PDB file of C-alpha atoms in Angstrom:
ATOM      1  CA  MET A   1      -3.202  -7.257  50.249  1.00  0.00           C
ATOM      2  CA  THR A   2      -5.272  -4.961  52.441  1.00  0.00           C
ATOM      3  CA  ASN A   3      -6.574  -1.645  51.144  1.00  0.00           C
ATOM      4  CA  LYS A   4      -4.033   0.145  53.303  1.00  0.00           C
ATOM      5  CA  GLU A   5      -1.182  -1.899  51.850  1.00  0.00           C
ATOM      6  CA  ILE A   6      -2.381  -1.269  48.292  1.00  0.00           C
ATOM      7  CA  LYS A   7      -2.515   2.494  48.886  1.00  0.00           C
ATOM      8  CA  ALA A   8       0.971   2.408  50.424  1.00  0.00           C
ATOM      9  CA  LEU A   9       2.252   0.509  47.400  1.00  0.00           C
ATOM     10  CA  ILE A  10       0.741   3.022  44.995  1.00  0.00           C
ATOM     11  CA  SER A  11       2.305   5.905  46.902  1.00  0.00           C
ATOM     12  CA  LEU A  12       5.744   4.445  46.121  1.00  0.00           C
ATOM     13  CA  LEU A  13       5.200   5.223  42.434  1.00  0.00           C
ATOM     14  CA  ASP A  14       6.319   8.734  43.391  1.00  0.00           C
ATOM     15  CA  ASP A  15       9.631   7.486  44.793  1.00  0.00           C
ATOM     16  CA  GLN A  16      12.784   9.154  43.502  1.00  0.00           C
ATOM     17  CA  ASP A  17      14.542   5.838  42.921  1.00  0.00           C
ATOM     18  CA  PRO A  18      13.748   4.494  39.389  1.00  0.00           C
ATOM     19  CA  GLU A  19      14.408   0.921  40.522  1.00  0.00           C
ATOM     20  CA  VAL A  20      11.847   1.253  43.287  1.00  0.00           C
ATOM     21  CA  VAL A  21       9.308   2.682  40.842  1.00  0.00           C
ATOM     22  CA  ALA A  22       9.966  -0.138  38.352  1.00  0.00           C
ATOM     23  CA  HIS A  23       9.555  -2.752  41.083  1.00  0.00           C
ATOM     24  CA  VAL A  24       6.324  -1.166  42.303  1.00  0.00           C
ATOM     25  CA  HIS A  25       4.993  -0.923  38.737  1.00  0.00           C
ATOM     26  CA  GLN A  26       5.639  -4.634  38.196  1.00  0.00           C
ATOM     27  CA  LYS A  27       4.007  -5.538  41.498  1.00  0.00           C
ATOM     28  CA  ILE A  28       0.891  -3.544  40.635  1.00  0.00           C
ATOM     29  CA  VAL A  29       0.699  -5.184  37.207  1.00  0.00           C
ATOM     30  CA  GLU A  30       0.839  -8.586  38.893  1.00  0.00           C
ATOM     31  CA  LEU A  31      -2.088  -7.619  41.105  1.00  0.00           C
ATOM     32  CA  GLY A  32      -4.189  -7.088  37.973  1.00  0.00           C
ATOM     33  CA  ASP A  33      -6.968  -4.702  37.035  1.00  0.00           C
ATOM     34  CA  THR A  34      -8.787  -5.174  40.350  1.00  0.00           C
ATOM     35  CA  ILE A  35      -6.419  -2.511  41.666  1.00  0.00           C
ATOM     36  CA  THR A  36      -7.624   0.036  39.093  1.00  0.00           C
ATOM     37  CA  PRO A  37     -10.142   1.765  41.436  1.00  0.00           C
ATOM     38  CA  PHE A  38      -7.308   2.471  43.885  1.00  0.00           C
ATOM     39  CA  LEU A  39      -5.200   3.948  41.080  1.00  0.00           C
ATOM     40  CA  GLU A  40      -8.100   6.126  39.962  1.00  0.00           C
ATOM     41  CA  GLU A  41      -8.595   7.340  43.516  1.00  0.00           C
ATOM     42  CA  ALA A  42      -4.883   8.173  43.773  1.00  0.00           C
ATOM     43  CA  TRP A  43      -5.111  10.085  40.481  1.00  0.00           C
ATOM     44  CA  GLU A  44      -8.005  12.182  41.806  1.00  0.00           C
ATOM     45  CA  GLU A  45      -6.104  12.999  44.997  1.00  0.00           C
ATOM     46  CA  SER A  46      -2.827  13.889  43.244  1.00  0.00           C
ATOM     47  CA  LEU A  47      -1.910  17.435  42.255  1.00  0.00           C
ATOM     48  CA  ASP A  48       1.303  16.398  40.472  1.00  0.00           C
ATOM     49  CA  PRO A  49       0.869  16.112  36.679  1.00  0.00           C
ATOM     50  CA  ASP A  50       3.852  13.760  36.380  1.00  0.00           C
ATOM     51  CA  HIS A  51       2.464  11.459  39.053  1.00  0.00           C
ATOM     52  CA  GLN A  52      -0.951  11.558  37.416  1.00  0.00           C
ATOM     53  CA  LYS A  53       0.650  10.580  34.091  1.00  0.00           C
ATOM     54  CA  LYS A  54       2.318   7.565  35.736  1.00  0.00           C
ATOM     55  CA  LEU A  55      -1.045   6.524  37.159  1.00  0.00           C
ATOM     56  CA  GLU A  56      -2.811   6.999  33.812  1.00  0.00           C
ATOM     57  CA  ASP A  57      -0.237   4.854  32.021  1.00  0.00           C
ATOM     58  CA  LEU A  58      -0.490   2.165  34.665  1.00  0.00           C
ATOM     59  CA  ILE A  59      -4.297   2.135  34.534  1.00  0.00           C
ATOM     60  CA  HIS A  60      -4.156   1.786  30.754  1.00  0.00           C
ATOM     61  CA  ASP A  61      -1.619  -1.051  30.959  1.00  0.00           C
ATOM     62  CA  LEU A  62      -3.838  -2.931  33.405  1.00  0.00           C
ATOM     63  CA  GLN A  63      -6.979  -2.426  31.335  1.00  0.00           C
ATOM     64  CA  TYR A  64      -5.199  -3.394  28.127  1.00  0.00           C
ATOM     65  CA  GLY A  65      -3.821  -6.565  29.707  1.00  0.00           C
ATOM     66  CA  SER A  66      -7.300  -7.450  30.893  1.00  0.00           C
ATOM     67  CA  LEU A  67      -8.684  -6.897  27.385  1.00  0.00           C
ATOM     68  CA  GLU A  68      -6.035  -9.176  25.880  1.00  0.00           C
ATOM     69  CA  ARG A  69      -6.966 -11.953  28.294  1.00  0.00           C
ATOM     70  CA  ARG A  70     -10.712 -11.565  27.732  1.00  0.00           C
ATOM     71  CA  LEU A  71     -10.296 -11.486  23.959  1.00  0.00           C
ATOM     72  CA  LYS A  72      -8.214 -14.658  24.088  1.00  0.00           C
ATOM     73  CA  ALA A  73     -10.840 -16.300  26.313  1.00  0.00           C
ATOM     74  CA  TRP A  74     -13.558 -15.284  23.815  1.00  0.00           C
ATOM     75  CA  LYS A  75     -11.569 -16.912  21.022  1.00  0.00           C
ATOM     76  CA  ASP A  76     -10.905 -20.061  23.085  1.00  0.00           C
ATOM     77  CA  GLU A  77     -14.620 -20.327  23.891  1.00  0.00           C
ATOM     78  CA  GLY A  78     -15.307 -20.624  20.162  1.00  0.00           C
ATOM     79  CA  ALA A  79     -15.685 -16.943  19.216  1.00  0.00           C
ATOM     80  CA  THR A  80     -19.344 -17.477  18.338  1.00  0.00           C
ATOM     81  CA  ASP A  81     -20.874 -14.598  20.311  1.00  0.00           C
ATOM     82  CA  LEU A  82     -20.453 -11.652  17.937  1.00  0.00           C
ATOM     83  CA  LEU A  83     -22.034  -9.138  20.296  1.00  0.00           C
ATOM     84  CA  LYS A  84     -19.564 -10.067  23.031  1.00  0.00           C
ATOM     85  CA  GLY A  85     -16.646  -9.811  20.616  1.00  0.00           C
ATOM     86  CA  MET A  86     -17.696  -6.348  19.456  1.00  0.00           C
ATOM     87  CA  TRP A  87     -18.248  -5.264  23.055  1.00  0.00           C
ATOM     88  CA  LEU A  88     -14.664  -6.295  23.819  1.00  0.00           C
ATOM     89  CA  VAL A  89     -13.474  -4.069  20.960  1.00  0.00           C
ATOM     90  CA  SER A  90     -15.389  -1.171  22.519  1.00  0.00           C
ATOM     91  CA  THR A  91     -13.734  -1.674  25.898  1.00  0.00           C
ATOM     92  CA  TYR A  92     -10.358  -0.684  24.446  1.00  0.00           C
ATOM     93  CA  GLN A  93     -11.544   2.935  24.429  1.00  0.00           C
ATOM     94  CA  TYR A  94     -14.425   2.624  26.889  1.00  0.00           C
ATOM     95  CA  PRO A  95     -13.352   0.141  29.592  1.00  0.00           C
ATOM     96  CA  ASP A  96     -16.352   0.912  31.777  1.00  0.00           C
ATOM     97  CA  VAL A  97     -18.995   0.029  29.190  1.00  0.00           C
ATOM     98  CA  THR A  98     -20.805  -3.194  30.068  1.00  0.00           C
ATOM     99  CA  LEU A  99     -22.129  -5.943  27.839  1.00  0.00           C
ATOM    100  CA  GLU A 100     -25.383  -5.774  29.793  1.00  0.00           C
ATOM    101  CA  LYS A 101     -25.864  -2.126  28.784  1.00  0.00           C
ATOM    102  CA  ILE A 102     -25.347  -2.944  25.122  1.00  0.00           C
ATOM    103  CA  LYS A 103     -27.740  -5.889  25.354  1.00  0.00           C
ATOM    104  CA  GLN A 104     -30.338  -3.618  26.952  1.00  0.00           C
ATOM    105  CA  ILE A 105     -30.197  -1.248  23.978  1.00  0.00           C
ATOM    106  CA  PHE A 106     -30.559  -4.178  21.594  1.00  0.00           C
ATOM    107  CA  ALA A 107     -33.544  -5.465  23.582  1.00  0.00           C
ATOM    108  CA  GLU A 108     -35.288  -2.134  23.058  1.00  0.00           C
ATOM    109  CA  LEU A 109     -34.506  -2.144  19.330  1.00  0.00           C
ATOM    110  CA  TYR A 110     -35.574  -5.769  19.050  1.00  0.00           C
ATOM    111  CA  TYR A 111     -39.043  -5.131  20.448  1.00  0.00           C
ATOM    112  CA  GLU A 112     -39.763  -2.489  17.801  1.00  0.00           C
ATOM    113  CA  ALA A 113     -38.263  -4.673  15.072  1.00  0.00           C
ATOM    114  CA  TRP A 114     -40.365  -7.639  16.226  1.00  0.00           C
ATOM    115  CA  VAL A 115     -43.528  -5.549  15.879  1.00  0.00           C
ATOM    116  CA  ASN A 116     -42.666  -4.600  12.300  1.00  0.00           C
ATOM    117  CA  VAL A 117     -40.935  -7.708  10.931  1.00  0.00           C
ATOM    118  CA  ARG A 118     -43.342 -10.620  10.776  1.00  0.00           C
ATOM    119  CA  PRO A 119     -42.490 -14.291  10.000  1.00  0.00           C
ATOM    120  CA  GLU A 120     -45.115 -14.576   7.273  1.00  0.00           C
ATOM    121  CA  MET A 121     -43.588 -11.726   5.239  1.00  0.00           C
ATOM    122  CA  HIS A 122     -41.617 -12.304   2.053  1.00  0.00           C
ATOM    123  CA  PRO A 123     -37.856 -12.003   2.807  1.00  0.00           C
ATOM    124  CA  TYR A 124     -37.590  -8.807   0.760  1.00  0.00           C
ATOM    125  CA  ASP A 125     -40.419  -7.301   2.791  1.00  0.00           C
ATOM    126  CA  GLN A 126     -38.776  -8.416   6.029  1.00  0.00           C
ATOM    127  CA  VAL A 127     -35.623  -6.580   5.002  1.00  0.00           C
ATOM    128  CA  LYS A 128     -37.600  -3.485   4.052  1.00  0.00           C
ATOM    129  CA  ALA A 129     -39.421  -3.575   7.392  1.00  0.00           C
ATOM    130  CA  LEU A 130     -36.139  -3.828   9.306  1.00  0.00           C
ATOM    131  CA  ASN A 131     -34.767  -0.995   7.165  1.00  0.00           C
ATOM    132  CA  HIS A 132     -37.750   1.092   8.205  1.00  0.00           C
ATOM    133  CA  VAL A 133     -37.114   0.464  11.899  1.00  0.00           C
ATOM    134  CA  LEU A 134     -33.388   1.218  11.810  1.00  0.00           C
ATOM    135  CA  PHE A 135     -33.129   3.955   9.211  1.00  0.00           C
ATOM    136  CA  LYS A 136     -36.509   5.691   9.397  1.00  0.00           C
ATOM    137  CA  LEU A 137     -37.649   5.299  12.984  1.00  0.00           C
ATOM    138  CA  HIS A 138     -34.263   5.238  14.746  1.00  0.00           C
ATOM    139  CA  LYS A 139     -32.347   7.172  12.079  1.00  0.00           C
ATOM    140  CA  PHE A 140     -29.173   5.098  11.981  1.00  0.00           C
ATOM    141  CA  SER A 141     -26.935   6.282   9.156  1.00  0.00           C
ATOM    142  CA  ALA A 142     -23.424   6.287   7.693  1.00  0.00           C
ATOM    143  CA  ASN A 143     -20.943   8.566   9.448  1.00  0.00           C
ATOM    144  CA  THR A 144     -19.483  10.122   6.334  1.00  0.00           C
ATOM    145  CA  LYS A 145     -18.512  13.438   7.969  1.00  0.00           C
ATOM    146  CA  ASN A 146     -16.169  11.922  10.542  1.00  0.00           C
ATOM    147  CA  PHE A 147     -15.425   8.605   8.946  1.00  0.00           C
ATOM    148  CA  HIS A 148     -12.045   7.912  10.567  1.00  0.00           C
ATOM    149  CA  ALA A 149     -13.201   8.510  14.134  1.00  0.00           C
ATOM    150  CA  PRO A 150     -12.375   5.480  16.306  1.00  0.00           C
ATOM    151  CA  ALA A 151     -15.899   5.726  17.712  1.00  0.00           C
ATOM    152  CA  ASN A 152     -17.197   4.334  14.407  1.00  0.00           C
ATOM    153  CA  SER A 153     -15.762   0.969  15.441  1.00  0.00           C
ATOM    154  CA  MET A 154     -17.069   1.167  19.023  1.00  0.00           C
ATOM    155  CA  LEU A 155     -20.453  -0.517  19.180  1.00  0.00           C
ATOM    156  CA  ASN A 156     -21.559   1.383  22.288  1.00  0.00           C
ATOM    157  CA  GLN A 157     -20.851   4.699  20.568  1.00  0.00           C
ATOM    158  CA  VAL A 158     -22.569   3.708  17.325  1.00  0.00           C
ATOM    159  CA  LEU A 159     -25.656   2.690  19.297  1.00  0.00           C
ATOM    160  CA  GLU A 160     -25.592   6.045  21.088  1.00  0.00           C
ATOM    161  CA  THR A 161     -24.857   8.383  18.177  1.00  0.00           C
ATOM    162  CA  LYS A 162     -26.566   6.215  15.534  1.00  0.00           C
ATOM    163  CA  ARG A 163     -23.664   6.916  13.190  1.00  0.00           C
ATOM    164  CA  GLY A 164     -21.167   4.291  12.114  1.00  0.00           C
ATOM    165  CA  ASN A 165     -19.083   2.701   9.400  1.00  0.00           C
ATOM    166  CA  PRO A 166     -20.291  -0.179   7.187  1.00  0.00           C
ATOM    167  CA  LEU A 167     -19.142  -2.914   9.538  1.00  0.00           C
ATOM    168  CA  SER A 168     -20.545  -1.502  12.775  1.00  0.00           C
ATOM    169  CA  LEU A 169     -23.901  -0.769  11.138  1.00  0.00           C
ATOM    170  CA  CYS A 170     -23.939  -4.296   9.710  1.00  0.00           C
ATOM    171  CA  VAL A 171     -23.277  -5.762  13.167  1.00  0.00           C
ATOM    172  CA  ILE A 172     -26.319  -3.957  14.563  1.00  0.00           C
ATOM    173  CA  TYR A 173     -28.447  -5.005  11.598  1.00  0.00           C
ATOM    174  CA  LEU A 174     -27.478  -8.689  11.576  1.00  0.00           C
ATOM    175  CA  THR A 175     -27.734  -8.972  15.366  1.00  0.00           C
ATOM    176  CA  LEU A 176     -31.336  -7.820  15.211  1.00  0.00           C
ATOM    177  CA  ALA A 177     -32.069  -9.897  12.099  1.00  0.00           C
ATOM    178  CA  GLN A 178     -30.740 -13.086  13.667  1.00  0.00           C
ATOM    179  CA  LYS A 179     -32.622 -12.403  16.889  1.00  0.00           C
ATOM    180  CA  LEU A 180     -35.740 -12.203  14.716  1.00  0.00           C
ATOM    181  CA  GLY A 181     -34.858 -15.584  13.245  1.00  0.00           C
ATOM    182  CA  LEU A 182     -33.773 -14.268   9.862  1.00  0.00           C
ATOM    183  CA  PRO A 183     -30.872 -16.053   8.096  1.00  0.00           C
ATOM    184  CA  VAL A 184     -28.733 -12.924   7.768  1.00  0.00           C
ATOM    185  CA  TYR A 185     -24.927 -13.099   7.929  1.00  0.00           C
ATOM    186  CA  GLY A 186     -21.866 -10.934   7.337  1.00  0.00           C
ATOM    187  CA  VAL A 187     -19.908 -11.043   4.072  1.00  0.00           C
ATOM    188  CA  ASN A 188     -16.247  -9.988   3.726  1.00  0.00           C
ATOM    189  CA  LEU A 189     -16.622  -8.117   0.466  1.00  0.00           C
ATOM    190  CA  PRO A 190     -13.538  -6.084  -0.525  1.00  0.00           C
ATOM    191  CA  ASN A 191     -13.733  -2.390   0.392  1.00  0.00           C
ATOM    192  CA  LEU A 192     -17.199  -2.754   1.888  1.00  0.00           C
ATOM    193  CA  PHE A 193     -18.689  -5.013   4.506  1.00  0.00           C
ATOM    194  CA  ILE A 194     -22.192  -6.181   3.579  1.00  0.00           C
ATOM    195  CA  LEU A 195     -24.749  -8.777   4.641  1.00  0.00           C
ATOM    196  CA  THR A 196     -26.365 -11.720   2.906  1.00  0.00           C
ATOM    197  CA  PHE A 197     -29.810 -13.252   3.324  1.00  0.00           C
ATOM    198  CA  LYS A 198     -29.247 -16.950   2.751  1.00  0.00           C
ATOM    199  CA  SER A 199     -32.109 -19.419   3.029  1.00  0.00           C
ATOM    200  CA  GLU A 200     -33.758 -22.231   1.112  1.00  0.00           C
ATOM    201  CA  VAL A 201     -36.890 -20.155   0.506  1.00  0.00           C
ATOM    202  CA  ILE A 202     -35.557 -17.833  -2.202  1.00  0.00           C
ATOM    203  CA  PRO A 203     -32.237 -17.301  -4.012  1.00  0.00           C
ATOM    204  CA  GLN A 204     -29.503 -15.773  -1.873  1.00  0.00           C
ATOM    205  CA  PHE A 205     -29.360 -11.992  -1.961  1.00  0.00           C
ATOM    206  CA  TYR A 206     -27.317  -9.254  -0.305  1.00  0.00           C
ATOM    207  CA  ILE A 207     -27.919  -6.156   1.810  1.00  0.00           C
ATOM    208  CA  ASN A 208     -25.848  -2.972   1.688  1.00  0.00           C
ATOM    209  CA  VAL A 209     -26.500  -1.620   5.170  1.00  0.00           C
ATOM    210  CA  TYR A 210     -24.214   1.357   4.587  1.00  0.00           C
ATOM    211  CA  ASN A 211     -26.706   2.489   1.948  1.00  0.00           C
ATOM    212  CA  ARG A 212     -29.781   2.152   4.172  1.00  0.00           C
ATOM    213  CA  GLY A 213     -30.322  -1.551   3.540  1.00  0.00           C
ATOM    214  CA  LEU A 214     -30.259  -1.553  -0.245  1.00  0.00           C
ATOM    215  CA  ILE A 215     -30.962  -5.059  -1.598  1.00  0.00           C
ATOM    216  CA  LEU A 216     -28.359  -6.412  -4.035  1.00  0.00           C
ATOM    217  CA  SER A 217     -28.297  -9.485  -6.254  1.00  0.00           C
ATOM    218  CA  LYS A 218     -25.406 -11.814  -6.986  1.00  0.00           C
ATOM    219  CA  SER A 219     -24.931 -10.088 -10.330  1.00  0.00           C
ATOM    220  CA  ASP A 220     -24.470  -6.788  -8.486  1.00  0.00           C
ATOM    221  CA  ILE A 221     -21.637  -8.366  -6.519  1.00  0.00           C
ATOM    222  CA  ASP A 222     -20.200  -9.840  -9.735  1.00  0.00           C
ATOM    223  CA  ASN A 223     -20.162  -6.403 -11.346  1.00  0.00           C
ATOM    224  CA  TYR A 224     -18.646  -4.802  -8.260  1.00  0.00           C
ATOM    225  CA  LEU A 225     -15.775  -7.309  -8.179  1.00  0.00           C
ATOM    226  CA  LEU A 226     -15.270  -6.794 -11.899  1.00  0.00           C
ATOM    227  CA  GLN A 227     -14.811  -3.068 -11.280  1.00  0.00           C
ATOM    228  CA  LEU A 228     -12.110  -3.919  -8.741  1.00  0.00           C
ATOM    229  CA  ASN A 229     -10.454  -6.403 -11.120  1.00  0.00           C
ATOM    230  CA  LEU A 230     -10.891  -9.183  -8.579  1.00  0.00           C
ATOM    231  CA  SER A 231     -11.718 -12.823  -9.150  1.00  0.00           C
ATOM    232  CA  PRO A 232     -15.169 -13.910  -7.851  1.00  0.00           C
ATOM    233  CA  VAL A 233     -13.932 -16.266  -5.111  1.00  0.00           C
ATOM    234  CA  ASP A 234     -16.365 -17.815  -2.622  1.00  0.00           C
ATOM    235  CA  ILE A 235     -15.403 -15.674   0.386  1.00  0.00           C
ATOM    236  CA  PHE A 236     -16.751 -12.604  -1.432  1.00  0.00           C
ATOM    237  CA  TYR A 237     -20.217 -14.177  -1.565  1.00  0.00           C
ATOM    238  CA  GLU A 238     -20.585 -16.462   1.421  1.00  0.00           C
ATOM    239  CA  PRO A 239     -21.130 -15.809   5.166  1.00  0.00           C
ATOM    240  CA  CYS A 240     -18.074 -15.183   7.309  1.00  0.00           C
ATOM    241  CA  ALA A 241     -17.556 -16.159  10.941  1.00  0.00           C
ATOM    242  CA  PRO A 242     -17.987 -13.801  13.928  1.00  0.00           C
ATOM    243  CA  ILE A 243     -14.231 -13.887  14.564  1.00  0.00           C
ATOM    244  CA  ASP A 244     -13.640 -12.574  11.028  1.00  0.00           C
ATOM    245  CA  ILE A 245     -15.981  -9.669  11.746  1.00  0.00           C
ATOM    246  CA  VAL A 246     -14.206  -8.802  14.998  1.00  0.00           C
ATOM    247  CA  ARG A 247     -10.810  -8.991  13.264  1.00  0.00           C
ATOM    248  CA  ARG A 248     -12.074  -6.603  10.616  1.00  0.00           C
ATOM    249  CA  ALA A 249     -13.435  -4.240  13.291  1.00  0.00           C
ATOM    250  CA  LEU A 250     -10.006  -4.201  14.934  1.00  0.00           C
ATOM    251  CA  ARG A 251      -8.318  -3.456  11.606  1.00  0.00           C
ATOM    252  CA  ASN A 252     -10.717  -0.557  11.107  1.00  0.00           C
ATOM    253  CA  LEU A 253      -9.782   0.718  14.547  1.00  0.00           C
ATOM    254  CA  SER A 254      -6.064   0.392  13.878  1.00  0.00           C
ATOM    255  CA  LEU A 255      -6.460   2.369  10.651  1.00  0.00           C
ATOM    256  CA  SER A 256      -8.421   5.048  12.513  1.00  0.00           C
ATOM    257  CA  TYR A 257      -5.555   5.557  14.937  1.00  0.00           C
ATOM    258  CA  GLU A 258      -3.065   5.643  12.076  1.00  0.00           C
ATOM    259  CA  LYS A 259      -5.123   8.386  10.423  1.00  0.00           C
ATOM    260  CA  LEU A 260      -5.076  10.274  13.735  1.00  0.00           C
ATOM    261  CA  ASN A 261      -1.264   9.917  13.922  1.00  0.00           C
ATOM    262  CA  ASP A 262      -1.449   7.766  17.027  1.00  0.00           C
ATOM    263  CA  PRO A 263       0.924   4.901  16.179  1.00  0.00           C
ATOM    264  CA  GLU A 264       1.089   3.620  19.773  1.00  0.00           C
ATOM    265  CA  LYS A 265      -2.629   2.863  19.853  1.00  0.00           C
ATOM    266  CA  ALA A 266      -2.504   1.460  16.317  1.00  0.00           C
ATOM    267  CA  THR A 267       0.243  -0.919  17.427  1.00  0.00           C
ATOM    268  CA  GLU A 268      -1.749  -1.989  20.479  1.00  0.00           C
ATOM    269  CA  ILE A 269      -4.729  -2.806  18.277  1.00  0.00           C
ATOM    270  CA  GLU A 270      -2.513  -4.832  15.943  1.00  0.00           C
ATOM    271  CA  LYS A 271      -1.451  -6.893  18.961  1.00  0.00           C
ATOM    272  CA  LEU A 272      -5.112  -7.562  19.723  1.00  0.00           C
ATOM    273  CA  ILE A 273      -5.555  -8.802  16.150  1.00  0.00           C
ATOM    274  CA  ASP A 274      -2.664 -11.180  16.778  1.00  0.00           C
ATOM    275  CA  VAL A 275      -4.486 -12.501  19.838  1.00  0.00           C
ATOM    276  CA  LEU A 276      -7.277 -13.692  17.546  1.00  0.00           C
ATOM    277  CA  GLY A 277      -4.807 -15.588  15.362  1.00  0.00           C
ATOM    278  CA  ASP A 278      -4.103 -15.580  11.672  1.00  0.00           C
ATOM    279  CA  GLU A 279      -6.590 -15.767   8.869  1.00  0.00           C
ATOM    280  CA  ASN A 280      -5.812 -17.001   5.392  1.00  0.00           C
ATOM    281  CA  ALA A 281      -4.508 -14.585   2.810  1.00  0.00           C
ATOM    282  CA  ALA A 282      -7.694 -14.529   0.784  1.00  0.00           C
ATOM    283  CA  GLN A 283      -9.760 -13.497   3.767  1.00  0.00           C
ATOM    284  CA  ALA A 284      -7.248 -10.823   4.696  1.00  0.00           C
ATOM    285  CA  ALA A 285      -7.359  -9.423   1.176  1.00  0.00           C
ATOM    286  CA  SER A 286     -11.136  -9.333   1.222  1.00  0.00           C
ATOM    287  CA  SER A 287     -11.339  -6.844   4.058  1.00  0.00           C
ATOM    288  CA  ASP A 288      -9.333  -3.922   2.721  1.00  0.00           C
ATOM    289  CA  ASP A 289     -11.818  -1.070   2.713  1.00  0.00           C
ATOM    290  CA  ASP A 290     -11.969   2.689   2.370  1.00  0.00           C
ATOM    291  CA  GLU A 291     -14.367   5.517   2.971  1.00  0.00           C
ATOM    292  CA  ASP A 292     -13.615   7.929   0.159  1.00  0.00           C
ATOM    293  CA  ASP A 293     -15.319   8.328  -3.197  1.00  0.00           C
ATOM    294  CA  ASN A 294     -18.408   6.401  -2.198  1.00  0.00           C
ATOM    295  CA  ASP A 295     -20.858   6.000  -5.036  1.00  0.00           C
ATOM    296  CA  GLU A 296     -24.588   5.964  -4.451  1.00  0.00           C
ATOM    297  CA  GLU A 297     -24.509   2.345  -3.293  1.00  0.00           C
ATOM    298  CA  GLY A 298     -21.853   2.979  -0.682  1.00  0.00           C
ATOM    299  CA  TYR A 299     -19.103   1.236  -2.632  1.00  0.00           C
ATOM    300  CA  ASN A 300     -15.540   2.416  -2.112  1.00  0.00           C
ATOM    301  CA  ASP A 301     -12.499   2.551  -4.310  1.00  0.00           C
ATOM    302  CA  GLU A 302      -9.417   2.499  -2.122  1.00  0.00           C
ATOM    303  CA  ASP A 303      -7.823   0.188   0.393  1.00  0.00           C
ATOM    304  CA  GLU A 304      -8.798   0.559   4.021  1.00  0.00           C
ATOM    305  CA  ASP A 305     -11.045  -1.424   6.330  1.00  0.00           C
ATOM    306  CA  LEU A 306     -14.763  -0.858   6.771  1.00  0.00           C
TER     307      LEU A 306
END
């Protein structure tokens, strides 16, 4: 369709006949999100709040449909690129944010981390050096004051505000660590997402990023699970896949919208989780987190995602 034809089609959204409007809506949806700039232009030119609302809803539907398709494509490609998966989560709320922009921010963080974290260091010292870069120099920290804000699950916002929840902070930490060549991975611990440093050099240990990179031992995890009356199954100790991390980020986001009494958005996020497919019951149980009653190590006692 020509630009003129697209604009004429959009103008019919204001028709008095509901059948005409429904037909036009369907036609626009079929054209896909490439028509979004024309809808945004029509919104800017309109002085009718009702017409603007129709345009807003249509723009959202197009962007959401595009996100569903891209998330499915990410899964079908193997779901190995964690940064891309987390960027896709961010585009639910910030459709204009680009993966290139996020990568640029990481490139800047990586250079400073590379200067401070050297290959010849002991693993504990490497972790401490990375802690220094993120928590001392760049002042990343837990967003305890506004924990349920959806922005805590949006990687672009966490990179900008330097405040996040356990999972989003862990994603930043492990992305930098892996870029530095460190064997750092995510762990689906109940109530709290953490990282593990797993190599053949020293015994496996864990990192509580939500508490400024505190190093934990296996016995610390044992004791934590004991407090929760949970059996010490392997998934609470071993690395999880990028797709598990993105699923957990989406669950966090769904819970945020529930807390904000926005069931429509919560339902949309649940549909995105369905796009990524099912996970086994044990993995699902491992990712129930909460923000309240944190003790000094950032552990939590209730049942929401982090």
